[in-house]
């Protein structure tokens, strides 16, 4: 979380590097909730990330508002290809308010596809404080749950 794409700020490559050192066999999936995910590719790969998951909305926001479906696909594939070139698996995710249909053209391109079930929580905020029905799209639940950093378990 970079404080731009979502209002929270959270940890990044230094924490991943520390986790990798302490847990050499752990599968580290970094779900980036950032404005420019491409800036984090090399730092997270170097830190030991196994899977780089980025938000569709972050990639599309970098394109002109009237970008064609082909331009959108090229941008998404381009970032996915960069991730793969660094020997990481790659996931794509959407925010709760984005229709699941927005992901459908990209599903076959990724190792992991998710819709977050709730908006990013702020420090101290409980998942029980979310409105009823947040993240209730049945199709997204079939892909599995996704939680963000900063949760109190």
PDB file of C-alpha atoms in Angstrom:
ATOM      1  CA  UNK A   1       0.000   0.000   0.000  1.00  0.00           C
ATOM      2  CA  UNK A   2       1.585   3.241  -1.104  1.00  0.00           C
ATOM      3  CA  UNK A   3      -0.671   5.921   0.364  1.00  0.00           C
ATOM      4  CA  UNK A   4      -1.843   6.844  -3.167  1.00  0.00           C
ATOM      5  CA  UNK A   5      -3.738   3.883  -4.658  1.00  0.00           C
ATOM      6  CA  UNK A   6      -5.182   3.259  -1.204  1.00  0.00           C
ATOM      7  CA  UNK A   7      -4.788   5.685   1.724  1.00  0.00           C
ATOM      8  CA  UNK A   8      -2.696   3.341   3.877  1.00  0.00           C
ATOM      9  CA  UNK A   9       1.060   2.975   3.912  1.00  0.00           C
ATOM     10  CA  UNK A  10       2.563  -0.414   4.708  1.00  0.00           C
ATOM     11  CA  UNK A  11       5.793  -2.419   4.401  1.00  0.00           C
ATOM     12  CA  UNK A  12       7.725  -3.275   1.275  1.00  0.00           C
ATOM     13  CA  UNK A  13      10.965  -4.897   0.032  1.00  0.00           C
ATOM     14  CA  UNK A  14      12.966  -4.615   3.309  1.00  0.00           C
ATOM     15  CA  UNK A  15      10.338  -6.660   5.164  1.00  0.00           C
ATOM     16  CA  UNK A  16      10.115  -9.195   2.313  1.00  0.00           C
ATOM     17  CA  UNK A  17      13.908  -9.547   2.388  1.00  0.00           C
ATOM     18  CA  UNK A  18      13.840 -10.105   6.153  1.00  0.00           C
ATOM     19  CA  UNK A  19      11.045 -12.678   5.827  1.00  0.00           C
ATOM     20  CA  UNK A  20      12.926 -14.490   3.062  1.00  0.00           C
ATOM     21  CA  UNK A  21      16.028 -14.662   5.284  1.00  0.00           C
ATOM     22  CA  UNK A  22      14.038 -16.000   8.254  1.00  0.00           C
ATOM     23  CA  UNK A  23      11.717 -18.240   6.208  1.00  0.00           C
ATOM     24  CA  UNK A  24      13.748 -19.428   3.204  1.00  0.00           C
ATOM     25  CA  UNK A  25      11.128 -21.968   2.069  1.00  0.00           C
ATOM     26  CA  UNK A  26       8.050 -19.747   2.518  1.00  0.00           C
ATOM     27  CA  UNK A  27       5.967 -18.775  -0.500  1.00  0.00           C
ATOM     28  CA  UNK A  28       5.866 -14.984  -0.435  1.00  0.00           C
ATOM     29  CA  UNK A  29       2.945 -13.470  -2.346  1.00  0.00           C
ATOM     30  CA  UNK A  30       3.175  -9.686  -2.508  1.00  0.00           C
ATOM     31  CA  UNK A  31      -0.194  -8.080  -3.238  1.00  0.00           C
ATOM     32  CA  UNK A  32       0.629  -4.556  -4.333  1.00  0.00           C
ATOM     33  CA  UNK A  33      -1.954  -1.877  -3.743  1.00  0.00           C
ATOM     34  CA  UNK A  34       0.105   0.844  -5.397  1.00  0.00           C
ATOM     35  CA  UNK A  35      -0.249   3.441  -8.142  1.00  0.00           C
ATOM     36  CA  UNK A  36       2.735   2.305 -10.238  1.00  0.00           C
ATOM     37  CA  UNK A  37       3.305  -1.407  -9.592  1.00  0.00           C
ATOM     38  CA  UNK A  38       6.096  -1.622 -12.172  1.00  0.00           C
ATOM     39  CA  UNK A  39       8.370   0.447  -9.896  1.00  0.00           C
ATOM     40  CA  UNK A  40       8.348  -2.373  -7.347  1.00  0.00           C
ATOM     41  CA  UNK A  41       9.204  -5.244  -9.710  1.00  0.00           C
ATOM     42  CA  UNK A  42      12.971  -5.419  -9.305  1.00  0.00           C
ATOM     43  CA  UNK A  43      13.102  -4.453  -5.593  1.00  0.00           C
ATOM     44  CA  UNK A  44      10.576  -7.166  -4.702  1.00  0.00           C
ATOM     45  CA  UNK A  45      12.177  -9.776  -6.982  1.00  0.00           C
ATOM     46  CA  UNK A  46      15.577  -9.025  -5.418  1.00  0.00           C
ATOM     47  CA  UNK A  47      14.030  -9.291  -1.935  1.00  0.00           C
ATOM     48  CA  UNK A  48      12.817 -12.843  -2.651  1.00  0.00           C
ATOM     49  CA  UNK A  49       9.167 -12.478  -3.685  1.00  0.00           C
ATOM     50  CA  UNK A  50       7.624 -15.593  -5.254  1.00  0.00           C
ATOM     51  CA  UNK A  51       4.393 -14.046  -6.562  1.00  0.00           C
ATOM     52  CA  UNK A  52       3.766 -10.443  -7.592  1.00  0.00           C
ATOM     53  CA  UNK A  53       0.058  -9.537  -7.552  1.00  0.00           C
ATOM     54  CA  UNK A  54      -1.020  -6.160  -8.937  1.00  0.00           C
ATOM     55  CA  UNK A  55      -4.321  -4.328  -9.297  1.00  0.00           C
ATOM     56  CA  UNK A  56      -5.921  -4.085 -12.717  1.00  0.00           C
ATOM     57  CA  UNK A  57      -7.152  -0.605 -11.802  1.00  0.00           C
ATOM     58  CA  UNK A  58      -3.567   0.607 -11.208  1.00  0.00           C
ATOM     59  CA  UNK A  59      -2.473  -0.437 -14.705  1.00  0.00           C
ATOM     60  CA  UNK A  60      -5.542   0.921 -16.476  1.00  0.00           C
ATOM     61  CA  UNK A  61      -5.274   4.260 -14.624  1.00  0.00           C
ATOM     62  CA  UNK A  62      -1.977   4.874 -16.435  1.00  0.00           C
ATOM     63  CA  UNK A  63      -3.736   4.759 -19.828  1.00  0.00           C
ATOM     64  CA  UNK A  64      -5.858   7.445 -21.482  1.00  0.00           C
ATOM     65  CA  UNK A  65      -9.496   7.235 -20.405  1.00  0.00           C
ATOM     66  CA  UNK A  66     -10.555   6.252 -23.935  1.00  0.00           C
ATOM     67  CA  UNK A  67      -7.874   3.541 -24.348  1.00  0.00           C
ATOM     68  CA  UNK A  68      -9.006   0.667 -26.556  1.00  0.00           C
ATOM     69  CA  UNK A  69      -9.448  -2.866 -25.265  1.00  0.00           C
ATOM     70  CA  UNK A  70      -6.315  -3.774 -27.236  1.00  0.00           C
ATOM     71  CA  UNK A  71      -4.276  -1.038 -25.508  1.00  0.00           C
ATOM     72  CA  UNK A  72      -5.579  -2.179 -22.114  1.00  0.00           C
ATOM     73  CA  UNK A  73      -4.662  -5.788 -22.879  1.00  0.00           C
ATOM     74  CA  UNK A  74      -1.194  -4.740 -24.078  1.00  0.00           C
ATOM     75  CA  UNK A  75      -0.547  -2.791 -20.859  1.00  0.00           C
ATOM     76  CA  UNK A  76      -1.693  -5.656 -18.628  1.00  0.00           C
ATOM     77  CA  UNK A  77       0.274  -8.266 -20.623  1.00  0.00           C
ATOM     78  CA  UNK A  78       3.315  -5.996 -20.627  1.00  0.00           C
ATOM     79  CA  UNK A  79       3.429  -5.801 -16.834  1.00  0.00           C
ATOM     80  CA  UNK A  80       2.727  -9.521 -16.537  1.00  0.00           C
ATOM     81  CA  UNK A  81       5.620 -10.253 -18.923  1.00  0.00           C
ATOM     82  CA  UNK A  82       7.958  -8.062 -16.869  1.00  0.00           C
ATOM     83  CA  UNK A  83       7.002  -9.986 -13.728  1.00  0.00           C
ATOM     84  CA  UNK A  84       7.579 -13.335 -15.439  1.00  0.00           C
ATOM     85  CA  UNK A  85      10.969 -12.180 -16.778  1.00  0.00           C
ATOM     86  CA  UNK A  86      12.077 -11.808 -13.138  1.00  0.00           C
ATOM     87  CA  UNK A  87      11.133 -15.445 -12.363  1.00  0.00           C
ATOM     88  CA  UNK A  88       8.089 -14.622 -10.263  1.00  0.00           C
ATOM     89  CA  UNK A  89       4.590 -15.956 -10.738  1.00  0.00           C
ATOM     90  CA  UNK A  90       2.021 -13.238 -11.347  1.00  0.00           C
ATOM     91  CA  UNK A  91      -1.439 -12.434 -10.072  1.00  0.00           C
ATOM     92  CA  UNK A  92      -4.022  -9.793 -10.884  1.00  0.00           C
ATOM     93  CA  UNK A  93      -6.656  -8.433  -8.507  1.00  0.00           C
ATOM     94  CA  UNK A  94      -9.478  -5.886  -8.476  1.00  0.00           C
ATOM     95  CA  UNK A  95     -10.947  -3.734  -5.725  1.00  0.00           C
ATOM     96  CA  UNK A  96     -14.368  -4.653  -4.286  1.00  0.00           C
ATOM     97  CA  UNK A  97     -16.180  -1.955  -6.299  1.00  0.00           C
ATOM     98  CA  UNK A  98     -14.804  -3.059  -9.667  1.00  0.00           C
ATOM     99  CA  UNK A  99     -17.133  -5.449 -11.531  1.00  0.00           C
ATOM    100  CA  UNK A 100     -15.752  -8.980 -11.809  1.00  0.00           C
ATOM    101  CA  UNK A 101     -16.413  -8.787 -15.559  1.00  0.00           C
ATOM    102  CA  UNK A 102     -13.459  -6.388 -15.803  1.00  0.00           C
ATOM    103  CA  UNK A 103     -11.141  -9.328 -14.980  1.00  0.00           C
ATOM    104  CA  UNK A 104     -12.590 -11.791 -17.463  1.00  0.00           C
ATOM    105  CA  UNK A 105     -10.398 -10.883 -20.487  1.00  0.00           C
ATOM    106  CA  UNK A 106      -7.287 -11.503 -18.356  1.00  0.00           C
ATOM    107  CA  UNK A 107      -8.136 -14.655 -16.378  1.00  0.00           C
ATOM    108  CA  UNK A 108      -6.165 -17.087 -18.549  1.00  0.00           C
ATOM    109  CA  UNK A 109      -3.034 -14.915 -18.475  1.00  0.00           C
ATOM    110  CA  UNK A 110      -2.362 -15.148 -14.742  1.00  0.00           C
ATOM    111  CA  UNK A 111      -1.303 -17.638 -12.098  1.00  0.00           C
ATOM    112  CA  UNK A 112      -3.692 -16.056  -9.595  1.00  0.00           C
ATOM    113  CA  UNK A 113      -6.857 -13.991 -10.127  1.00  0.00           C
ATOM    114  CA  UNK A 114      -8.654 -12.320  -7.221  1.00  0.00           C
ATOM    115  CA  UNK A 115     -11.221  -9.762  -6.220  1.00  0.00           C
ATOM    116  CA  UNK A 116     -10.509  -8.363  -2.797  1.00  0.00           C
ATOM    117  CA  UNK A 117     -13.415  -9.023  -0.490  1.00  0.00           C
ATOM    118  CA  UNK A 118     -13.119  -5.754   1.412  1.00  0.00           C
ATOM    119  CA  UNK A 119     -11.562  -2.334   1.039  1.00  0.00           C
ATOM    120  CA  UNK A 120      -8.101  -1.805   2.503  1.00  0.00           C
ATOM    121  CA  UNK A 121      -8.355  -1.474   6.264  1.00  0.00           C
ATOM    122  CA  UNK A 122      -6.625   1.191   8.285  1.00  0.00           C
ATOM    123  CA  UNK A 123      -4.514   0.405  11.354  1.00  0.00           C
ATOM    124  CA  UNK A 124      -6.749  -0.811  14.152  1.00  0.00           C
ATOM    125  CA  UNK A 125      -9.801  -1.217  11.909  1.00  0.00           C
ATOM    126  CA  UNK A 126     -11.534  -4.579  12.225  1.00  0.00           C
ATOM    127  CA  UNK A 127     -12.847  -6.624   9.340  1.00  0.00           C
ATOM    128  CA  UNK A 128     -16.086  -6.819  11.369  1.00  0.00           C
ATOM    129  CA  UNK A 129     -16.492  -3.039  10.866  1.00  0.00           C
ATOM    130  CA  UNK A 130     -17.091  -3.482   7.138  1.00  0.00           C
ATOM    131  CA  UNK A 131     -20.577  -3.053   5.684  1.00  0.00           C
ATOM    132  CA  UNK A 132     -22.648  -6.204   5.261  1.00  0.00           C
ATOM    133  CA  UNK A 133     -22.294  -7.634   1.769  1.00  0.00           C
ATOM    134  CA  UNK A 134     -18.757  -6.327   1.128  1.00  0.00           C
ATOM    135  CA  UNK A 135     -17.102  -8.674  -1.334  1.00  0.00           C
ATOM    136  CA  UNK A 136     -20.139 -10.890  -1.897  1.00  0.00           C
ATOM    137  CA  UNK A 137     -19.506 -11.724  -5.561  1.00  0.00           C
ATOM    138  CA  UNK A 138     -19.774 -15.531  -5.744  1.00  0.00           C
ATOM    139  CA  UNK A 139     -17.468 -15.788  -8.765  1.00  0.00           C
ATOM    140  CA  UNK A 140     -14.683 -13.956  -6.959  1.00  0.00           C
ATOM    141  CA  UNK A 141     -15.033 -16.194  -3.899  1.00  0.00           C
ATOM    142  CA  UNK A 142     -14.341 -19.192  -6.126  1.00  0.00           C
ATOM    143  CA  UNK A 143     -10.876 -17.748  -6.763  1.00  0.00           C
ATOM    144  CA  UNK A 144     -10.113 -17.673  -3.049  1.00  0.00           C
ATOM    145  CA  UNK A 145      -9.902 -15.020  -0.342  1.00  0.00           C
ATOM    146  CA  UNK A 146      -7.368 -12.192  -0.346  1.00  0.00           C
ATOM    147  CA  UNK A 147      -6.421 -10.182   2.732  1.00  0.00           C
ATOM    148  CA  UNK A 148      -4.225  -7.114   2.839  1.00  0.00           C
ATOM    149  CA  UNK A 149      -1.258  -6.241   5.043  1.00  0.00           C
ATOM    150  CA  UNK A 150      -1.764  -4.581   8.396  1.00  0.00           C
ATOM    151  CA  UNK A 151      -4.448  -6.930   9.727  1.00  0.00           C
ATOM    152  CA  UNK A 152      -4.764  -7.811  13.356  1.00  0.00           C
ATOM    153  CA  UNK A 153      -5.357 -11.564  13.481  1.00  0.00           C
TER     154      UNK A 153
END
